[in-house]
Amino acid sequence: MSVNITSVLNETRRFEPPAGFVAAAAISAAERDRLAAWAEKDPEGFWAHHAESLHWFKKWDAVFDGSNPPFFKWFVGGTTNVSYNCLDRHLAGPHRNKAAIIWEGEPGDTRTLTYQQLHYQVCKFANGLKQLGVAKGDRVTIYMPMTPEAVIAMLACARIGAVHSVIFGGFSAEAVADRNNDAGAKLVITSDIGWRRGNAVHLKQNVDEALKKSPTVKNCVVFQRARNTSVHMHPGRDVWWHDLMSDVSADCPAEELDSEHPLFILYTSGSTGKPKGVLHTTGGYLLGAALTHKWVFDIKDEDVYWCTADVGWITGHTYIAYGPLANAATVMMYEGAPNHPREDRFWEIIEKYRVTILYTAPTAIRAFIKWGDQHPKGRDLSSLRLLGSVGEPINPEAWMWYHEVIGGGRCPIVDTWWQTETGSIMISPLPGAMFTKPGSATKPLPGIAAVVVDKEGNPVPANQGGFLVVKRPWPSMMRTIYGDDERFKATYWSNYPGIYFTADGARQDDDGYIWVMGRVDDVLNVSGHRLSTMEVESALVNHPKVAEAAVVGRPDEIKGEGICCFVTLKQGVPASDGLKDELKKHVTKEIGALARPDDVRFTDALPKTRSGKIMRRLLRDIAAGREGKGDTTTLEDYSILAKLREQDEG
Ligand code: 6R9
């Protein structure tokens, strides 16, 4: 592991939040400073104070137990229940009849569930789980489309203390079987089909395949998403969701669970080897989810809040389900693709439901730019007041487009840095309390000790790249890799003793703002200079003909690594050798001769995970002309890899 990533991104624009936003914001600049100072001085007192706003059956004996690092515990001895906090707590007051989930299916069907209705469904389903023999501590796989039932299933597990493991509906039977076996899942909850771009995704069929190789699974509950789908129900094993719900009681008091009781496992792809089952527990995770959702999204009772993530991603767990529901917010939920039936589907939804907060990913923003401004411009987006970004560094040009075309220049953007492992947002603007800069996630939230360090763990000077680490434990941190404590220690805690290693590179500017430069595995090493792939990609993306770019190194005898760029072009732009040269010149002009691409390749699409992250390690193999190894179970579309390889040979 070497250091000193050279930063070549020169971005100096800054944006103050509008006066009206500041005036109504829950957290002012002064309040932010006060919270940050308090957390530095007395972290335990700070977290304990905020945990008081949750419901506890029994209060904790100790806020924090650091006696066995890195296996930290929070709110030790306290008992609580996440489902109780997300539902029951809201029923006594004015939120009982408030919309909890406003849902739209891809075909256009809609449903709204109030807190009362959601509570009823969750209680019944929780009793259904019990009827199938699911007990506290058992693992349950959820492999569902983006329907309210996915959230109902999660909350029902949480209610009885079963540990859920949600798997993206886009993953293969193989991926489901691997995860069932790793978790020792007892039950699978799925659906006959899900809708994606007008096509049925046959979830139950995949489960049937997976269950041939999942000996621990005893039962499978099947939600009926479509009429007349001919799924095979395996006698004695499979049960319809509606049959299970038909004769169970709606009386299901929430289990009193220890603060450290496991809440869920979520698998995240390792760059090599098998996916890691990130384990989160109850009290600390809930606090992180609820508090960050309230602060970062400045959530108000009237908001219609829309996070476009899939529930199979950590963003869906924390910012569709647990955070917003703990805050009694109204959550917009959409099942399908952003370009079905037309490329303005998101903007139509915002217009129709008067969405006020939109939280999406740079990959989606770049697709919207590619599809053209006419789509958002043809819809009324004036209800929006706040925009969020998550998943990757956002290129400054994409940030500017988001700000101007979607936000109409009036909505602050919260660029939120965090990970499956961190449980909740770690670095982000508080939107009414600070100015933003396109491409910077700004500063750590109060209580979060994220810093940029060198190889020895010393802080690096301003504007120099280094490693992003977190120096102090925080409540929503992962507790371990399920079943593999040693891998947990080796992956996150062995680079710096006592300090959490994020595996991301970053730099801090003169204002102390953090610029995340992407995974350190992706860093290029060109003639001894370490460059961030993200910065070269940003230079490419600000060329008017480029829609998206992925940059990887490939072995080069002289320079160590040569720069290979995979580029997708905006709609209607023809690929040509002339354009390749133009792009090489453009990058050289933008960031210097050091970053001059050796190779530019045009492609229709880039290999991505289901959450939209470019899988650069797969492109590295292609650029180097070698057979790929390593995990591809999180790849969204296998055909893209095949196409890229064909082009390479052709
Ligand atoms: C929430 C989520 C985590 C990795 C993380 C980093 C990248 C996420 C980012 C960002 C720059 C942001 N990442 N948000 N990079 N700016 N705002 O994405 O979790 O799927 O586990 O990915 O994503 O590289 O380390 P996860």
XYZ file of C-alpha atoms and ligand atoms in Angstrom:
676
model
C 0.000 0.000 0.000
C 1.670 3.240 -1.040
C 0.468 6.803 -0.631
C 0.391 10.273 -2.065
C -2.311 10.055 -4.640
C -1.773 13.066 -6.871
C -4.939 15.085 -7.208
C -5.455 16.755 -10.554
C -9.051 17.822 -10.167
C -9.293 21.568 -9.962
C -12.793 22.549 -8.937
C -13.339 25.883 -7.250
C -17.047 26.662 -7.676
C -19.015 26.954 -4.469
C -22.716 27.201 -3.766
C -24.406 28.711 -0.729
C -27.768 27.208 0.246
C -30.639 29.576 -0.667
C -31.718 31.941 2.130
C -35.206 30.425 2.273
C -33.786 26.960 2.766
C -31.437 28.159 5.498
C -34.231 29.941 7.340
C -36.361 26.795 7.535
C -33.549 24.273 8.071
C -33.539 22.239 11.271
C -29.769 22.544 11.669
C -28.076 25.907 11.261
C -24.359 26.493 10.788
C -24.000 27.417 14.463
C -25.909 24.335 15.582
C -23.742 22.136 13.378
C -20.602 23.581 14.969
C -22.039 23.073 18.429
C -22.899 19.426 17.727
C -19.495 18.713 16.195
C -17.640 20.263 19.142
C -19.797 18.423 21.657
C -19.188 15.080 19.919
C -15.428 15.679 19.939
C -15.388 16.511 23.617
C -17.786 13.878 24.869
C -18.633 11.267 22.227
C -20.503 8.977 24.598
C -22.598 11.790 26.043
C -23.342 13.008 22.543
C -24.541 9.623 21.243
C -26.444 8.858 24.459
C -28.309 12.150 24.192
C -29.455 11.374 20.655
C -30.324 7.772 21.486
C -32.806 9.134 24.037
C -35.091 10.117 21.173
C -35.609 6.455 20.270
C -37.950 4.141 22.127
C -36.229 1.748 24.551
C -38.043 -0.938 26.532
C -35.144 -0.818 28.935
C -32.461 1.815 28.964
C -28.812 0.853 28.487
C -26.365 0.305 31.361
C -23.366 1.568 29.390
C -23.301 3.684 26.234
C -20.239 1.986 24.782
C -18.101 -1.080 25.378
C -14.692 -0.947 23.746
C -13.115 -3.708 25.822
C -12.696 -6.172 22.942
C -11.704 -4.216 19.832
C -12.684 -4.240 17.026
C -15.842 -5.910 18.360
C -17.454 -2.799 19.747
C -20.827 -2.662 21.472
C -23.280 0.194 21.827
C -26.030 0.854 24.359
C -25.047 -2.240 26.279
C -27.837 -3.809 28.304
C -30.527 -1.701 26.609
C -33.480 -3.385 24.913
C -35.431 -2.025 21.983
C -37.072 -3.073 18.691
C -36.532 -1.493 15.289
C -40.001 -2.351 14.016
C -41.545 -0.822 17.150
C -39.562 2.354 16.537
C -40.607 2.491 12.881
C -44.300 1.722 13.467
C -45.907 1.380 16.897
C -44.297 4.552 18.184
C -46.116 6.569 15.512
C -49.585 5.119 16.081
C -50.507 7.010 19.216
C -49.943 10.466 17.759
C -50.824 12.463 14.659
C -48.929 10.180 12.284
C -51.233 7.198 12.541
C -53.026 8.018 9.301
C -50.053 9.579 7.546
C -48.808 7.878 4.377
C -45.786 5.775 5.279
C -45.243 4.355 1.795
C -46.594 5.701 -1.478
C -45.802 3.064 -4.031
C -45.942 2.927 -7.802
C -45.336 -0.264 -9.739
C -43.586 -0.248 -13.073
C -46.802 -1.029 -14.993
C -48.394 2.007 -13.284
C -50.366 0.327 -10.496
C -50.263 2.269 -7.233
C -50.759 1.695 -3.517
C -50.490 3.824 -0.404
C -49.978 2.426 3.076
C -50.492 4.586 6.135
C -48.496 3.900 9.279
C -51.551 2.144 10.693
C -51.919 -0.032 7.592
C -48.223 -0.838 7.455
C -48.272 -1.818 11.120
C -51.210 -4.155 10.500
C -49.493 -5.871 7.584
C -46.185 -6.201 9.425
C -47.816 -7.679 12.531
C -49.725 -10.236 10.478
C -46.721 -11.208 8.426
C -44.601 -11.498 11.568
C -47.166 -13.928 12.963
C -47.039 -15.771 9.642
C -43.285 -16.138 10.008
C -43.737 -17.516 13.501
C -46.307 -19.971 12.188
C -43.645 -21.274 9.791
C -41.329 -21.846 12.722
C -39.132 -18.794 12.279
C -37.800 -17.749 15.674
C -35.571 -15.072 17.133
C -32.058 -15.289 15.663
C -33.067 -17.346 12.593
C -31.841 -16.028 9.227
C -34.358 -15.203 6.515
C -33.528 -14.453 2.873
C -35.615 -11.765 1.176
C -35.450 -11.862 -2.643
C -38.177 -9.514 -3.732
C -39.086 -6.879 -6.274
C -39.416 -3.269 -5.126
C -42.890 -3.639 -3.660
C -44.095 -2.631 -0.177
C -43.968 -6.334 0.712
C -40.172 -6.183 0.647
C -40.290 -3.584 3.422
C -43.084 -5.442 5.232
C -40.939 -8.589 5.205
C -37.931 -6.706 6.594
C -39.943 -5.069 9.370
C -41.656 -8.368 10.220
C -38.267 -10.034 10.672
C -37.083 -7.143 12.819
C -40.257 -7.407 14.885
C -39.603 -10.994 15.963
C -35.813 -10.778 16.035
C -35.195 -12.823 12.879
C -32.153 -11.656 10.925
C -32.886 -10.709 7.328
C -30.571 -10.991 4.375
C -31.964 -9.079 1.413
C -30.661 -10.103 -2.018
C -31.108 -7.927 -5.090
C -33.887 -9.170 -7.346
C -31.411 -8.949 -10.212
C -29.045 -11.556 -8.854
C -28.810 -15.089 -10.168
C -29.924 -18.371 -8.615
C -26.255 -19.081 -7.943
C -25.877 -15.868 -5.931
C -29.029 -16.667 -3.936
C -27.791 -20.183 -3.129
C -24.348 -18.914 -2.033
C -25.911 -16.385 0.304
C -28.505 -18.843 1.655
C -25.691 -21.209 2.552
C -23.364 -18.618 4.018
C -26.139 -17.294 6.276
C -27.689 -20.706 6.979
C -31.067 -19.242 6.006
C -34.147 -21.091 7.225
C -36.702 -19.368 5.006
C -36.799 -17.515 1.681
C -39.341 -14.799 0.941
C -39.803 -14.108 -2.752
C -42.318 -13.170 -5.402
C -43.603 -14.893 -8.519
C -42.099 -12.169 -10.671
C -40.850 -8.598 -10.604
C -41.162 -6.047 -13.415
C -38.117 -4.555 -15.115
C -38.379 -2.592 -18.374
C -41.641 -4.247 -19.192
C -40.251 -7.751 -18.747
C -41.099 -10.205 -16.016
C -38.105 -11.197 -13.898
C -38.789 -14.736 -12.744
C -37.756 -14.559 -9.130
C -39.518 -17.698 -7.951
C -37.927 -19.722 -10.756
C -34.496 -18.556 -9.600
C -35.370 -19.493 -6.044
C -36.425 -22.983 -7.181
C -32.975 -23.366 -8.746
C -31.245 -21.958 -5.671
C -33.159 -24.191 -3.266
C -31.784 -27.303 -4.947
C -28.500 -26.237 -3.392
C -29.686 -24.622 -0.143
C -30.094 -27.436 2.389
C -30.811 -25.142 5.350
C -33.930 -23.595 3.789
C -37.142 -25.229 4.992
C -39.844 -22.996 3.493
C -40.463 -20.408 0.844
C -43.123 -17.685 0.980
C -44.236 -16.411 -2.420
C -45.859 -13.024 -2.923
C -48.130 -12.849 -5.942
C -47.071 -9.792 -7.923
C -48.823 -10.738 -11.154
C -52.018 -12.578 -11.962
C -51.796 -15.803 -13.941
C -48.115 -16.467 -13.612
C -47.575 -20.174 -13.694
C -45.157 -20.684 -10.863
C -44.617 -24.124 -9.466
C -45.448 -24.369 -5.771
C -43.440 -27.137 -4.167
C -45.860 -29.013 -1.837
C -44.922 -28.857 1.826
C -42.270 -26.225 1.196
C -43.842 -23.282 -0.601
C -46.681 -21.125 0.654
C -48.419 -18.139 -0.921
C -48.042 -14.861 0.941
C -51.824 -14.259 0.786
C -52.607 -17.742 2.139
C -50.202 -17.249 5.012
C -51.794 -13.886 5.801
C -55.384 -15.113 5.593
C -55.642 -16.798 8.966
C -53.127 -15.157 11.253
C -53.859 -12.636 13.948
C -52.791 -9.012 13.660
C -51.720 -8.994 17.266
C -47.962 -9.345 17.431
C -46.193 -7.360 20.129
C -42.634 -6.418 19.155
C -39.937 -8.558 20.825
C -37.806 -6.806 23.385
C -34.389 -7.245 21.811
C -30.949 -6.591 23.136
C -29.358 -3.504 21.599
C -26.680 -5.770 20.093
C -29.145 -8.331 18.701
C -28.375 -8.865 14.971
C -30.794 -6.967 12.717
C -29.565 -7.946 9.277
C -26.820 -9.350 7.115
C -26.158 -7.657 3.785
C -23.750 -9.143 1.288
C -21.332 -6.799 -0.394
C -18.991 -7.863 -3.153
C -15.397 -8.492 -2.260
C -12.994 -7.496 -5.032
C -11.767 -11.069 -4.935
C -13.153 -14.102 -3.227
C -16.650 -14.569 -1.916
C -19.018 -11.759 -0.942
C -18.830 -10.518 2.627
C -21.898 -10.785 4.859
C -21.829 -7.423 6.616
C -23.605 -7.761 9.969
C -25.521 -4.895 11.584
C -27.188 -4.941 14.971
C -30.181 -3.216 16.503
C -29.743 -0.123 18.697
C -26.677 1.520 17.165
C -27.787 0.927 13.583
C -31.229 2.379 14.265
C -29.721 5.470 15.847
C -27.413 6.023 12.865
C -30.228 5.521 10.357
C -32.754 7.779 12.096
C -30.388 10.586 13.048
C -28.608 10.902 9.709
C -31.877 10.724 7.805
C -33.242 13.568 9.917
C -30.129 15.728 9.686
C -28.922 15.193 6.128
C -32.356 15.335 4.491
C -33.649 18.067 6.806
C -36.805 15.978 6.906
C -40.094 17.754 7.572
C -43.525 16.326 8.212
C -44.867 17.492 4.837
C -42.027 16.067 2.753
C -42.500 13.426 0.106
C -39.117 11.801 0.259
C -37.901 9.565 -2.557
C -34.800 7.425 -2.438
C -34.523 5.639 -5.792
C -32.267 2.828 -4.542
C -33.265 -0.815 -4.541
C -33.968 -2.298 -1.098
C -31.287 -4.869 -1.897
C -28.631 -2.183 -1.465
C -27.645 -0.723 1.913
C -29.050 2.595 0.697
C -32.460 0.944 0.431
C -32.173 -0.543 3.919
C -31.176 2.649 5.672
C -32.861 5.321 3.536
C -35.999 3.652 2.169
C -36.880 1.519 5.161
C -35.356 2.141 8.562
C -34.276 5.812 8.618
C -37.365 7.431 7.104
C -39.856 5.150 8.855
C -38.182 5.763 12.225
C -38.757 9.478 11.510
C -42.410 8.976 10.465
C -41.615 10.345 7.010
C -43.611 9.708 3.836
C -41.560 7.485 1.561
C -42.065 7.319 -2.187
C -41.208 3.893 -3.568
C -40.994 2.940 -7.246
C -40.632 -0.567 -8.579
C -39.083 -0.272 -11.984
C -36.582 1.209 -14.375
C -36.105 4.960 -14.887
C -36.610 4.641 -18.645
C -39.785 2.644 -18.744
C -42.009 3.215 -20.606
C -40.220 6.491 -21.393
C -37.085 8.267 -20.307
C -39.051 10.740 -18.214
C -40.493 8.208 -15.775
C -38.710 9.679 -12.728
C -39.764 13.215 -13.607
C -43.326 12.070 -14.159
C -43.326 10.535 -10.658
C -41.946 13.721 -9.119
C -44.615 15.787 -10.879
C -47.421 13.392 -9.989
C -46.639 12.987 -6.273
C -45.066 16.422 -5.712
C -41.860 14.810 -4.447
C -39.807 17.256 -2.357
C -36.577 15.316 -1.736
C -34.840 13.142 -4.325
C -31.942 10.852 -3.384
C -30.299 9.055 -6.307
C -26.921 7.939 -7.685
C -24.363 9.499 -10.065
C -24.777 6.562 -12.445
C -28.459 7.465 -12.841
C -27.661 11.163 -13.231
C -25.208 10.421 -16.037
C -27.868 8.310 -17.767
C -30.361 11.196 -17.501
C -27.821 13.555 -19.049
C -27.303 11.084 -21.882
C -31.049 10.806 -22.521
C -31.361 14.564 -22.873
C -32.709 17.609 -21.016
C -36.043 17.536 -22.806
C -37.267 14.787 -20.447
C -36.937 16.643 -17.135
C -37.756 19.951 -18.828
C -41.090 18.576 -19.989
C -42.237 18.002 -16.389
C -43.004 20.214 -13.419
C -40.198 19.644 -10.890
C -40.933 22.733 -8.808
C -41.897 20.675 -5.742
C -38.268 19.599 -5.249
C -36.370 21.348 -2.472
C -33.391 19.069 -1.778
C -31.317 16.642 -3.858
C -29.019 13.844 -2.733
C -26.330 11.709 -4.338
C -24.808 8.423 -3.219
C -22.777 5.474 -4.425
C -19.791 6.967 -6.211
C -17.915 10.203 -6.392
C -20.140 12.540 -8.407
C -18.299 14.167 -11.308
C -18.479 17.964 -11.085
C -20.246 18.178 -14.467
C -22.915 15.728 -13.366
C -23.291 17.695 -10.123
C -23.798 20.928 -12.083
C -26.388 19.341 -14.336
C -28.246 17.905 -11.324
C -28.148 21.311 -9.669
C -29.362 23.276 -12.678
C -31.642 20.995 -14.677
C -33.237 18.970 -11.857
C -32.867 21.380 -8.954
C -33.633 24.519 -10.970
C -30.639 26.102 -9.243
C -32.606 26.330 -5.962
C -32.044 22.944 -4.273
C -28.971 22.192 -2.164
C -27.239 18.928 -3.084
C -26.159 16.544 -0.345
C -23.369 14.335 -1.688
C -23.352 11.564 0.905
C -20.344 9.325 1.409
C -20.805 6.071 3.299
C -20.623 2.288 2.913
C -22.572 -0.893 3.608
C -20.126 -1.296 6.468
C -20.749 2.137 8.005
C -24.523 1.546 8.164
C -25.400 5.206 7.704
C -24.108 8.418 6.112
C -20.683 9.499 7.389
C -19.595 12.464 5.264
C -22.161 14.887 3.884
C -23.229 18.492 3.935
C -25.971 19.432 6.362
C -27.920 21.267 3.705
C -28.893 24.426 5.586
C -25.617 24.745 7.437
C -22.872 24.903 4.839
C -21.873 25.769 1.301
C -21.230 22.963 -1.154
C -18.681 22.381 -3.912
C -19.432 20.208 -6.963
C -17.801 16.840 -6.339
C -17.036 17.153 -2.629
C -18.956 15.289 0.073
C -17.811 18.190 2.321
C -17.269 17.278 5.988
C -17.865 14.368 8.340
C -21.150 14.546 10.216
C -20.958 15.548 13.885
C -19.696 12.546 15.847
C -17.873 10.960 12.904
C -14.063 11.070 13.129
C -13.280 10.559 9.414
C -9.846 11.821 8.357
C -7.358 11.458 5.503
C -4.055 9.863 6.501
C -0.815 8.600 5.005
C 0.642 5.117 5.193
C 1.720 5.592 8.788
C -1.651 6.928 9.840
C -0.553 10.558 10.105
C -2.838 13.275 8.766
C -1.754 14.390 5.276
C -1.348 18.065 4.399
C -4.222 19.841 2.649
C -4.716 18.970 -1.032
C -2.637 15.825 -0.875
C -4.310 12.498 -1.485
C -4.271 9.759 1.127
C -6.448 7.111 2.727
C -9.822 7.768 4.223
C -10.111 6.248 7.709
C -12.384 6.609 10.736
C -10.576 7.064 14.015
C -13.352 6.528 16.514
C -16.093 3.864 16.655
C -19.642 5.038 15.844
C -22.986 3.427 16.696
C -24.083 2.196 13.234
C -20.771 0.545 12.366
C -20.818 -3.065 11.167
C -20.155 -5.573 13.941
C -18.456 -8.318 11.954
C -18.498 -10.298 8.714
C -21.086 -12.963 9.395
C -19.301 -16.138 10.435
C -15.847 -14.722 9.771
C -14.451 -12.535 12.562
C -10.916 -12.998 11.245
C -11.761 -11.629 7.815
C -13.482 -8.685 9.518
C -10.301 -7.881 11.435
C -8.041 -8.404 8.425
C -10.144 -6.356 5.997
C -10.940 -3.320 8.090
C -8.710 -3.187 11.147
C -5.271 -4.456 10.188
C -3.898 -1.487 8.207
C -3.973 0.838 11.188
C -4.367 -0.514 14.727
C -7.636 0.632 16.284
C -8.654 2.628 13.211
C -11.319 1.691 10.654
C -9.933 1.446 7.109
C -12.449 2.410 4.408
C -10.319 1.369 1.379
C -11.207 4.696 -0.273
C -8.714 7.360 -1.304
C -9.464 11.014 -0.566
C -8.000 14.442 -0.089
C -8.996 17.403 2.046
C -8.870 20.926 0.614
C -8.014 24.210 2.306
C -11.539 24.485 3.707
C -11.239 21.008 5.217
C -13.673 19.668 2.602
C -13.195 16.010 1.699
C -12.990 14.883 -1.939
C -13.371 11.126 -2.183
C -11.316 9.778 -5.060
C -12.655 6.223 -5.213
C -11.397 2.837 -4.093
C -7.663 2.618 -3.494
C -7.667 -0.646 -5.512
C -8.657 1.456 -8.527
C -5.839 3.992 -8.266
C -3.639 4.260 -11.387
C 0.120 4.219 -11.142
C 1.514 6.104 -14.114
C 5.261 6.697 -14.163
C 5.328 6.611 -10.391
C 2.409 9.033 -10.009
C -0.695 7.739 -8.365
C -3.791 9.123 -10.051
C -7.426 8.692 -9.150
C -9.442 7.011 -11.896
C -12.348 9.205 -10.882
C -10.473 12.387 -11.729
C -9.539 11.205 -15.220
C -13.137 10.064 -15.690
C -14.396 13.490 -14.640
C -12.193 15.135 -17.254
C -13.659 12.841 -19.911
C -17.233 13.352 -18.762
C -16.965 17.109 -19.059
C -16.337 16.731 -22.796
C -19.662 17.570 -24.487
C -19.818 14.323 -26.486
C -19.138 11.953 -23.574
C -21.897 10.402 -21.477
C -19.879 8.208 -19.134
C -16.344 6.924 -18.756
C -14.460 4.264 -16.855
C -10.699 4.510 -16.593
C -8.372 1.655 -15.680
C -4.677 0.953 -15.754
C -3.145 -1.714 -17.945
C 0.416 -3.012 -17.743
C 2.898 -0.793 -19.567
C 6.586 -1.638 -19.729
C 7.760 1.918 -19.589
C 5.240 3.768 -17.444
C 4.271 0.955 -15.111
C 0.655 1.498 -16.046
C -0.899 2.931 -19.159
C -4.285 4.644 -19.042
C -7.114 2.838 -20.776
C -10.469 4.635 -21.080
C -13.804 2.980 -21.799
C -16.165 5.674 -23.020
C -19.885 5.771 -23.772
C -21.004 8.620 -25.995
C -24.087 10.822 -25.791
C -27.027 9.766 -27.910
C -26.471 10.305 -31.631
C -22.703 10.946 -31.410
C -20.834 8.680 -33.877
C -17.649 6.940 -32.714
C -14.548 7.693 -34.767
C -10.777 7.596 -34.548
C -10.805 11.367 -34.795
C -12.903 11.533 -31.645
C -10.473 9.227 -29.826
C -7.676 11.694 -30.535
C -9.876 14.590 -29.558
C -10.589 12.952 -26.181
C -6.910 12.210 -25.541
C -6.136 15.870 -26.221
C -9.025 16.970 -24.060
C -7.799 15.018 -21.021
C -4.269 16.306 -21.563
C -5.562 19.857 -21.682
C -7.818 19.410 -18.628
C -5.381 17.723 -16.284
C -1.966 17.524 -17.896
C 0.250 15.319 -20.015
C 0.693 12.845 -17.182
C -2.896 11.739 -17.564
C -2.866 11.476 -21.375
C -4.855 8.310 -22.210
C -2.963 5.583 -24.035
C -6.086 3.951 -25.293
C -9.686 5.115 -25.753
C -12.338 2.508 -26.468
C -15.964 3.266 -27.241
C -18.623 1.012 -25.803
C -22.421 1.054 -25.504
C -22.408 0.276 -21.793
C -20.108 -0.268 -18.838
C -20.141 -3.250 -16.477
C -21.811 -2.158 -13.247
C -23.120 -3.562 -10.034
C -26.839 -3.439 -9.467
C -26.284 -0.299 -7.375
C -24.581 1.385 -10.315
C -20.931 1.150 -9.405
C -18.579 0.640 -12.323
C -16.752 -2.676 -11.867
C -13.306 -1.471 -12.888
C -11.563 -4.683 -11.918
C -13.447 -6.463 -14.710
C -12.386 -3.743 -17.154
C -8.774 -4.080 -15.985
C -8.814 -7.702 -17.122
C -10.229 -6.702 -20.493
C -7.739 -3.853 -20.930
C -4.880 -6.217 -20.134
C -6.343 -8.877 -22.452
C -6.505 -11.519 -19.728
C -9.190 -13.910 -18.571
C -11.054 -12.518 -15.576
C -11.069 -14.158 -12.188
C -12.909 -13.209 -9.042
C -16.494 -12.620 -8.055
C -18.961 -11.521 -10.729
C -22.166 -12.353 -8.824
C -22.932 -8.671 -8.267
C -22.687 -7.741 -11.948
C -25.983 -6.416 -13.264
C -25.718 -7.416 -16.924
C -23.386 -10.199 -18.006
C -23.859 -9.498 -21.720
C -21.904 -6.247 -21.377
C -18.742 -8.147 -20.456
C -19.150 -10.507 -23.378
C -19.584 -7.571 -25.758
C -16.517 -5.794 -24.430
C -14.458 -8.938 -24.865
C -15.709 -9.421 -28.415
C -14.753 -5.872 -29.317
C -11.347 -6.526 -27.889
C -10.828 -9.505 -30.157
C -12.340 -7.779 -33.193
C -23.727 3.680 0.339
C -22.893 2.830 -0.565
C -19.437 1.984 -0.684
C -18.424 2.662 -1.579
C -17.540 3.625 -0.853
C -17.110 4.563 -1.982
C -18.354 4.655 -2.837
C -20.415 5.777 -1.913
C -19.956 7.875 -2.273
C -18.864 7.100 -2.693
C -17.715 9.007 -3.295
C -19.864 9.298 -2.416
N -19.183 5.806 -2.471
N -20.889 7.031 -1.793
N -17.741 7.672 -3.217
N -18.712 9.819 -2.932
N -20.868 10.129 -2.062
O -22.659 3.176 -1.703
O -22.437 1.651 -0.016
O -22.462 -0.046 -1.881
O -21.150 -0.425 0.275
O -20.377 1.228 -1.432
O -19.077 3.445 -2.574
O -16.083 3.972 -2.727
O -16.466 2.974 -0.231
P -21.631 0.512 -0.763
